mmCIF file of C-alpha atoms in Angstrom:
data_model
loop_
_atom_site.group_PDB
_atom_site.id
_atom_site.type_symbol
_atom_site.label_atom_id
_atom_site.label_comp_id
_atom_site.label_asym_id
_atom_site.label_seq_id
_atom_site.Cartn_x
_atom_site.Cartn_y
_atom_site.Cartn_z
ATOM 1 C CA MET K 1 6.262 -20.781 -29.852
ATOM 2 C CA LYS K 2 3.689 -23.491 -30.437
ATOM 3 C CA LYS K 3 4.608 -26.804 -28.882
ATOM 4 C CA SER K 4 3.881 -30.214 -30.272
ATOM 5 C CA ILE K 5 0.636 -31.829 -29.226
ATOM 6 C CA VAL K 6 -0.318 -35.475 -29.224
ATOM 7 C CA ILE K 7 -3.916 -36.394 -29.978
ATOM 8 C CA PHE K 8 -5.085 -39.750 -28.767
ATOM 9 C CA GLY K 9 -8.357 -41.605 -29.147
ATOM 10 C CA ILE K 10 -10.272 -43.473 -26.489
ATOM 11 C CA LEU K 11 -12.894 -46.208 -26.649
ATOM 12 C CA PHE K 12 -14.643 -45.326 -23.411
ATOM 13 C CA PHE K 13 -17.429 -42.817 -22.833
ATOM 14 C CA LEU K 14 -16.782 -40.523 -19.866
ATOM 15 C CA ALA K 15 -19.960 -39.480 -18.110
ATOM 16 C CA MET K 16 -20.532 -36.029 -16.648
ATOM 17 C CA VAL K 17 -17.288 -34.514 -17.926
ATOM 18 C CA GLY K 18 -18.728 -31.164 -18.933
ATOM 19 C CA THR K 19 -19.326 -29.861 -15.424
ATOM 20 C CA ALA K 20 -16.067 -30.857 -13.768
ATOM 21 C CA HIS K 21 -14.057 -27.727 -14.638
ATOM 22 C CA ALA K 22 -14.551 -24.173 -15.777
ATOM 23 C CA ASN K 23 -14.143 -23.582 -19.502
ATOM 24 C CA LEU K 24 -10.535 -22.724 -20.411
ATOM 25 C CA LEU K 25 -11.749 -20.823 -23.484
ATOM 26 C CA ASP K 26 -12.913 -17.229 -23.366
ATOM 27 C CA ASN K 27 -16.440 -16.683 -24.699
ATOM 28 C CA GLY K 28 -17.011 -20.280 -25.766
ATOM 29 C CA ASN K 29 -20.749 -19.732 -26.154
ATOM 30 C CA PHE K 30 -20.290 -16.345 -27.902
ATOM 31 C CA ASP K 31 -22.403 -14.528 -25.307
ATOM 32 C CA THR K 32 -19.725 -12.528 -23.447
ATOM 33 C CA ASP K 33 -20.781 -9.471 -25.448
ATOM 34 C CA THR K 34 -24.514 -9.481 -24.765
ATOM 35 C CA GLU K 35 -25.369 -6.989 -27.488
ATOM 36 C CA TYR K 36 -23.290 -7.327 -30.686
ATOM 37 C CA GLY K 37 -25.560 -4.579 -31.947
ATOM 38 C CA LEU K 38 -28.269 -7.228 -32.434
ATOM 39 C CA SER K 39 -31.703 -7.521 -30.907
ATOM 40 C CA GLY K 40 -34.569 -9.858 -31.664
ATOM 41 C CA LYS K 41 -33.461 -11.501 -34.901
ATOM 42 C CA GLY K 42 -30.347 -10.578 -36.894
ATOM 43 C CA TRP K 43 -26.712 -11.193 -37.827
ATOM 44 C CA HIS K 44 -23.463 -9.305 -38.330
ATOM 45 C CA VAL K 45 -20.026 -10.186 -39.742
ATOM 46 C CA TYR K 46 -16.991 -9.095 -37.726
ATOM 47 C CA SER K 47 -13.865 -8.872 -39.867
ATOM 48 C CA GLU K 48 -10.228 -8.512 -38.821
ATOM 49 C CA THR K 49 -10.754 -4.792 -38.301
ATOM 50 C CA THR K 50 -13.742 -5.352 -35.990
ATOM 51 C CA GLN K 51 -12.769 -8.648 -34.372
ATOM 52 C CA ASP K 52 -12.495 -7.058 -30.915
ATOM 53 C CA GLN K 53 -16.316 -7.180 -30.917
ATOM 54 C CA VAL K 54 -16.180 -10.984 -30.624
ATOM 55 C CA PRO K 55 -14.317 -11.368 -27.311
ATOM 56 C CA GLY K 56 -11.764 -14.158 -27.165
ATOM 57 C CA TRP K 57 -11.775 -14.997 -30.891
ATOM 58 C CA ASP K 58 -9.605 -13.720 -33.757
ATOM 59 C CA VAL K 59 -10.271 -13.895 -37.487
ATOM 60 C CA LEU K 60 -7.629 -16.240 -38.896
ATOM 61 C CA GLU K 61 -8.621 -15.919 -42.560
ATOM 62 C CA GLY K 62 -11.563 -15.042 -44.774
ATOM 63 C CA PRO K 63 -14.226 -12.305 -44.554
ATOM 64 C CA GLY K 64 -14.890 -12.783 -40.857
ATOM 65 C CA ILE K 65 -16.861 -14.262 -37.963
ATOM 66 C CA GLU K 66 -20.618 -14.067 -38.418
ATOM 67 C CA ILE K 67 -22.580 -13.762 -35.183
ATOM 68 C CA GLN K 68 -26.250 -14.725 -35.507
ATOM 69 C CA ARG K 69 -29.242 -14.333 -33.222
ATOM 70 C CA ASN K 70 -32.506 -16.200 -33.874
ATOM 71 C CA THR K 71 -32.058 -16.290 -37.650
ATOM 72 C CA ILE K 72 -32.085 -19.794 -39.177
ATOM 73 C CA THR K 73 -32.185 -21.396 -35.726
ATOM 74 C CA THR K 74 -31.907 -20.481 -32.055
ATOM 75 C CA ALA K 75 -28.660 -20.698 -30.091
ATOM 76 C CA HIS K 76 -27.795 -23.903 -28.268
ATOM 77 C CA SER K 77 -27.029 -21.814 -25.182
ATOM 78 C CA GLY K 78 -27.574 -18.126 -24.540
ATOM 79 C CA ASN K 79 -28.599 -15.916 -27.455
ATOM 80 C CA TYR K 80 -25.819 -16.104 -30.052
ATOM 81 C CA TYR K 81 -24.012 -18.618 -32.252
ATOM 82 C CA VAL K 82 -21.432 -18.508 -35.070
ATOM 83 C CA GLU K 83 -21.457 -19.149 -38.804
ATOM 84 C CA LEU K 84 -18.066 -19.112 -40.585
ATOM 85 C CA ASP K 85 -19.255 -19.090 -44.219
ATOM 86 C CA SER K 86 -20.182 -15.434 -43.775
ATOM 87 C CA HIS K 87 -19.389 -13.516 -46.963
ATOM 88 C CA GLY K 88 -17.256 -16.548 -47.822
ATOM 89 C CA ASN K 89 -15.483 -19.387 -46.004
ATOM 90 C CA SER K 90 -13.601 -18.065 -42.978
ATOM 91 C CA ALA K 91 -11.587 -19.320 -40.014
ATOM 92 C CA MET K 92 -11.358 -18.169 -36.407
ATOM 93 C CA LYS K 93 -8.934 -19.021 -33.634
ATOM 94 C CA GLN K 94 -8.283 -18.581 -29.955
ATOM 95 C CA SER K 95 -4.872 -18.991 -28.340
ATOM 96 C CA VAL K 96 -4.868 -20.783 -25.002
ATOM 97 C CA THR K 97 -2.086 -21.818 -22.631
ATOM 98 C CA LEU K 98 -2.282 -25.493 -21.676
ATOM 99 C CA GLU K 99 -0.219 -27.454 -19.207
ATOM 100 C CA ALA K 100 0.897 -30.983 -19.976
ATOM 101 C CA GLY K 101 -2.013 -33.333 -19.390
ATOM 102 C CA SER K 102 -5.311 -34.661 -20.730
ATOM 103 C CA TYR K 103 -8.116 -32.468 -22.065
ATOM 104 C CA ILE K 104 -11.633 -32.596 -23.487
ATOM 105 C CA LEU K 105 -12.738 -30.384 -26.382
ATOM 106 C CA ASP K 106 -16.458 -30.286 -27.060
ATOM 107 C CA PHE K 107 -18.880 -28.126 -29.020
ATOM 108 C CA TYR K 108 -22.298 -28.127 -30.662
ATOM 109 C CA TYR K 109 -22.780 -28.085 -34.441
ATOM 110 C CA GLN K 110 -25.850 -27.703 -36.627
ATOM 111 C CA SER K 111 -25.943 -28.142 -40.387
ATOM 112 C CA ARG K 112 -27.768 -25.426 -42.289
ATOM 113 C CA ARG K 113 -28.467 -27.338 -45.511
ATOM 114 C CA ALA K 114 -28.786 -31.039 -46.370
ATOM 115 C CA THR K 115 -26.466 -30.648 -49.349
ATOM 116 C CA SER K 116 -23.336 -32.684 -50.057
ATOM 117 C CA ASN K 117 -20.016 -30.928 -49.313
ATOM 118 C CA ASP K 118 -21.714 -27.719 -48.245
ATOM 119 C CA ASN K 119 -21.660 -27.080 -44.490
ATOM 120 C CA GLY K 120 -18.354 -28.638 -43.447
ATOM 121 C CA ILE K 121 -16.463 -27.403 -40.404
ATOM 122 C CA GLU K 122 -12.799 -28.221 -39.830
ATOM 123 C CA TYR K 123 -11.521 -27.830 -36.296
ATOM 124 C CA GLY K 124 -8.401 -28.638 -34.359
ATOM 125 C CA ILE K 125 -5.807 -27.622 -31.831
ATOM 126 C CA GLY K 126 -2.023 -27.498 -31.853
ATOM 127 C CA GLY K 127 -1.669 -28.321 -35.546
ATOM 128 C CA TYR K 128 -3.972 -31.355 -35.574
ATOM 129 C CA SER K 129 -7.297 -30.941 -37.346
ATOM 130 C CA PHE K 130 -10.493 -32.894 -37.935
ATOM 131 C CA GLU K 131 -13.436 -32.317 -40.252
ATOM 132 C CA LEU K 132 -17.115 -32.968 -39.715
ATOM 133 C CA ALA K 133 -18.561 -35.285 -42.367
ATOM 134 C CA ASP K 134 -21.753 -33.378 -43.169
ATOM 135 C CA ASP K 135 -22.590 -34.813 -46.601
ATOM 136 C CA ASN K 136 -26.361 -34.805 -47.162
ATOM 137 C CA ARG K 137 -27.000 -34.357 -43.457
ATOM 138 C CA ALA K 138 -30.640 -33.591 -42.708
ATOM 139 C CA THR K 139 -30.617 -34.188 -38.944
ATOM 140 C CA PRO K 140 -32.428 -31.274 -37.298
ATOM 141 C CA GLY K 141 -31.144 -29.555 -34.185
ATOM 142 C CA TRP K 142 -27.779 -29.204 -32.504
ATOM 143 C CA GLU K 143 -25.369 -32.155 -32.368
ATOM 144 C CA HIS K 144 -22.738 -32.569 -29.667
ATOM 145 C CA TYR K 145 -19.138 -33.404 -30.639
ATOM 146 C CA THR K 146 -16.416 -34.378 -28.171
ATOM 147 C CA TYR K 147 -12.671 -34.978 -28.641
ATOM 148 C CA TYR K 148 -10.190 -36.208 -26.061
ATOM 149 C CA PHE K 149 -6.536 -35.298 -26.439
ATOM 150 C CA ASN K 150 -3.261 -35.212 -24.563
ATOM 151 C CA VAL K 151 -0.831 -32.294 -24.341
ATOM 152 C CA GLY K 152 2.754 -33.449 -24.030
ATOM 153 C CA THR K 153 4.405 -30.086 -23.362
ATOM 154 C CA THR K 154 3.134 -26.997 -21.559
ATOM 155 C CA GLY K 155 2.742 -24.098 -23.973
ATOM 156 C CA GLU K 156 0.424 -21.939 -26.036
ATOM 157 C CA TYR K 157 -1.845 -23.621 -28.571
ATOM 158 C CA ASP K 158 -4.298 -22.349 -31.166
ATOM 159 C CA MET K 159 -7.875 -23.639 -31.089
ATOM 160 C CA VAL K 160 -9.144 -23.258 -34.679
ATOM 161 C CA PHE K 161 -12.526 -23.546 -36.418
ATOM 162 C CA GLN K 162 -12.722 -23.187 -40.198
ATOM 163 C CA ALA K 163 -15.574 -23.389 -42.725
ATOM 164 C CA THR K 164 -15.071 -25.886 -45.562
ATOM 165 C CA GLY K 165 -17.149 -27.018 -48.503
ATOM 166 C CA ALA K 166 -19.151 -24.745 -50.789
ATOM 167 C CA ASP K 167 -18.180 -21.075 -50.494
ATOM 168 C CA ASN K 168 -21.755 -19.772 -50.750
ATOM 169 C CA THR K 169 -22.525 -17.799 -47.545
ATOM 170 C CA LEU K 170 -24.646 -20.715 -46.253
ATOM 171 C CA GLY K 171 -22.468 -22.403 -43.641
ATOM 172 C CA GLY K 172 -22.906 -24.685 -40.643
ATOM 173 C CA PHE K 173 -23.381 -23.290 -37.141
ATOM 174 C CA ILE K 174 -21.185 -23.569 -34.009
ATOM 175 C CA ASP K 175 -22.063 -22.925 -30.360
ATOM 176 C CA SER K 176 -21.128 -23.854 -26.780
ATOM 177 C CA VAL K 177 -17.423 -24.537 -27.369
ATOM 178 C CA GLY K 178 -15.723 -25.964 -24.287
ATOM 179 C CA LEU K 179 -12.135 -26.909 -23.428
ATOM 180 C CA ASN K 180 -11.491 -28.529 -20.057
ATOM 181 C CA PRO K 181 -8.951 -30.749 -18.292
ATOM 182 C CA THR K 182 -10.014 -34.379 -18.085
ATOM 183 C CA PRO K 183 -11.381 -35.108 -14.584
ATOM 184 C CA GLU K 184 -9.018 -37.183 -12.452
ATOM 185 C CA PRO K 185 -11.118 -40.414 -12.396
ATOM 186 C CA ALA K 186 -11.413 -40.228 -16.171
ATOM 187 C CA THR K 187 -7.665 -39.758 -16.464
ATOM 188 C CA MET K 188 -7.131 -42.971 -14.537
ATOM 189 C CA ALA K 189 -9.578 -44.774 -16.799
ATOM 190 C CA LEU K 190 -7.634 -43.570 -19.829
ATOM 191 C CA LEU K 191 -4.409 -44.904 -18.376
ATOM 192 C CA GLY K 192 -6.141 -48.212 -17.787
ATOM 193 C CA ILE K 193 -7.023 -48.679 -21.452
ATOM 194 C CA GLY K 194 -3.847 -47.138 -22.815
ATOM 195 C CA LEU K 195 -3.143 -44.353 -25.257
ATOM 196 C CA ILE K 196 -3.458 -44.464 -29.019
ATOM 197 C CA GLY K 197 -1.087 -41.857 -30.426
ATOM 198 C CA LEU K 198 -2.342 -39.403 -33.035
ATOM 199 C CA ALA K 199 -5.770 -40.999 -33.311
ATOM 200 C CA GLY K 200 -8.628 -38.655 -32.451
ATOM 201 C CA VAL K 201 -11.956 -40.336 -31.806
ATOM 202 C CA ARG K 202 -15.146 -38.330 -32.319
ATOM 203 C CA ARG K 203 -18.166 -38.831 -30.111
ATOM 204 C CA ARG K 204 -21.416 -37.389 -31.451
ATOM 205 C CA TYR K 205 -24.644 -37.050 -29.564
ATOM 206 C CA THR K 206 -27.911 -35.585 -30.821
ATOM 207 C CA ARG K 207 -29.587 -33.140 -28.495
#
């Protein structure tokens, strides 16, 4: 049974958080399967019936998870990245057990087209969701997004990514998804500035 989760925002940038803990997600950079039947340049859509070929991730809805290699762009890390507007807008999820405490969710996103309401990605955990504002974005390269949140009750939660916007097979890209406990010094800093209930604050950095 999914437990309630409280998302809180912070107004303080935490340096060097990405290396403090191992990733709690399985296959966050989509490179656990080093083949995917792809070599050089190519892509393939894994539907519900073939989702075991994308370790750690399940198709939640839509045609499936599209794994790409050196097609429109190169991966942020490793060789592979994901597009969720495959044969149509789709969603993927991964269930993860979290203990009560503070966490950091981060990932890299790249828009495919500089077109309004086209390459949106909605993401969230434990029933709370956020959407990237990608209208007319023309920024090249991968952009880093970070969310800080607090889990009130130990339990199993779903980490979800979903394509939004135009359903035209030309979606935004996702790579290097990480979920980690907040390092102890950062936790103390958060307590020092207080918690803001249900207010997620996005931090974006351009690579």
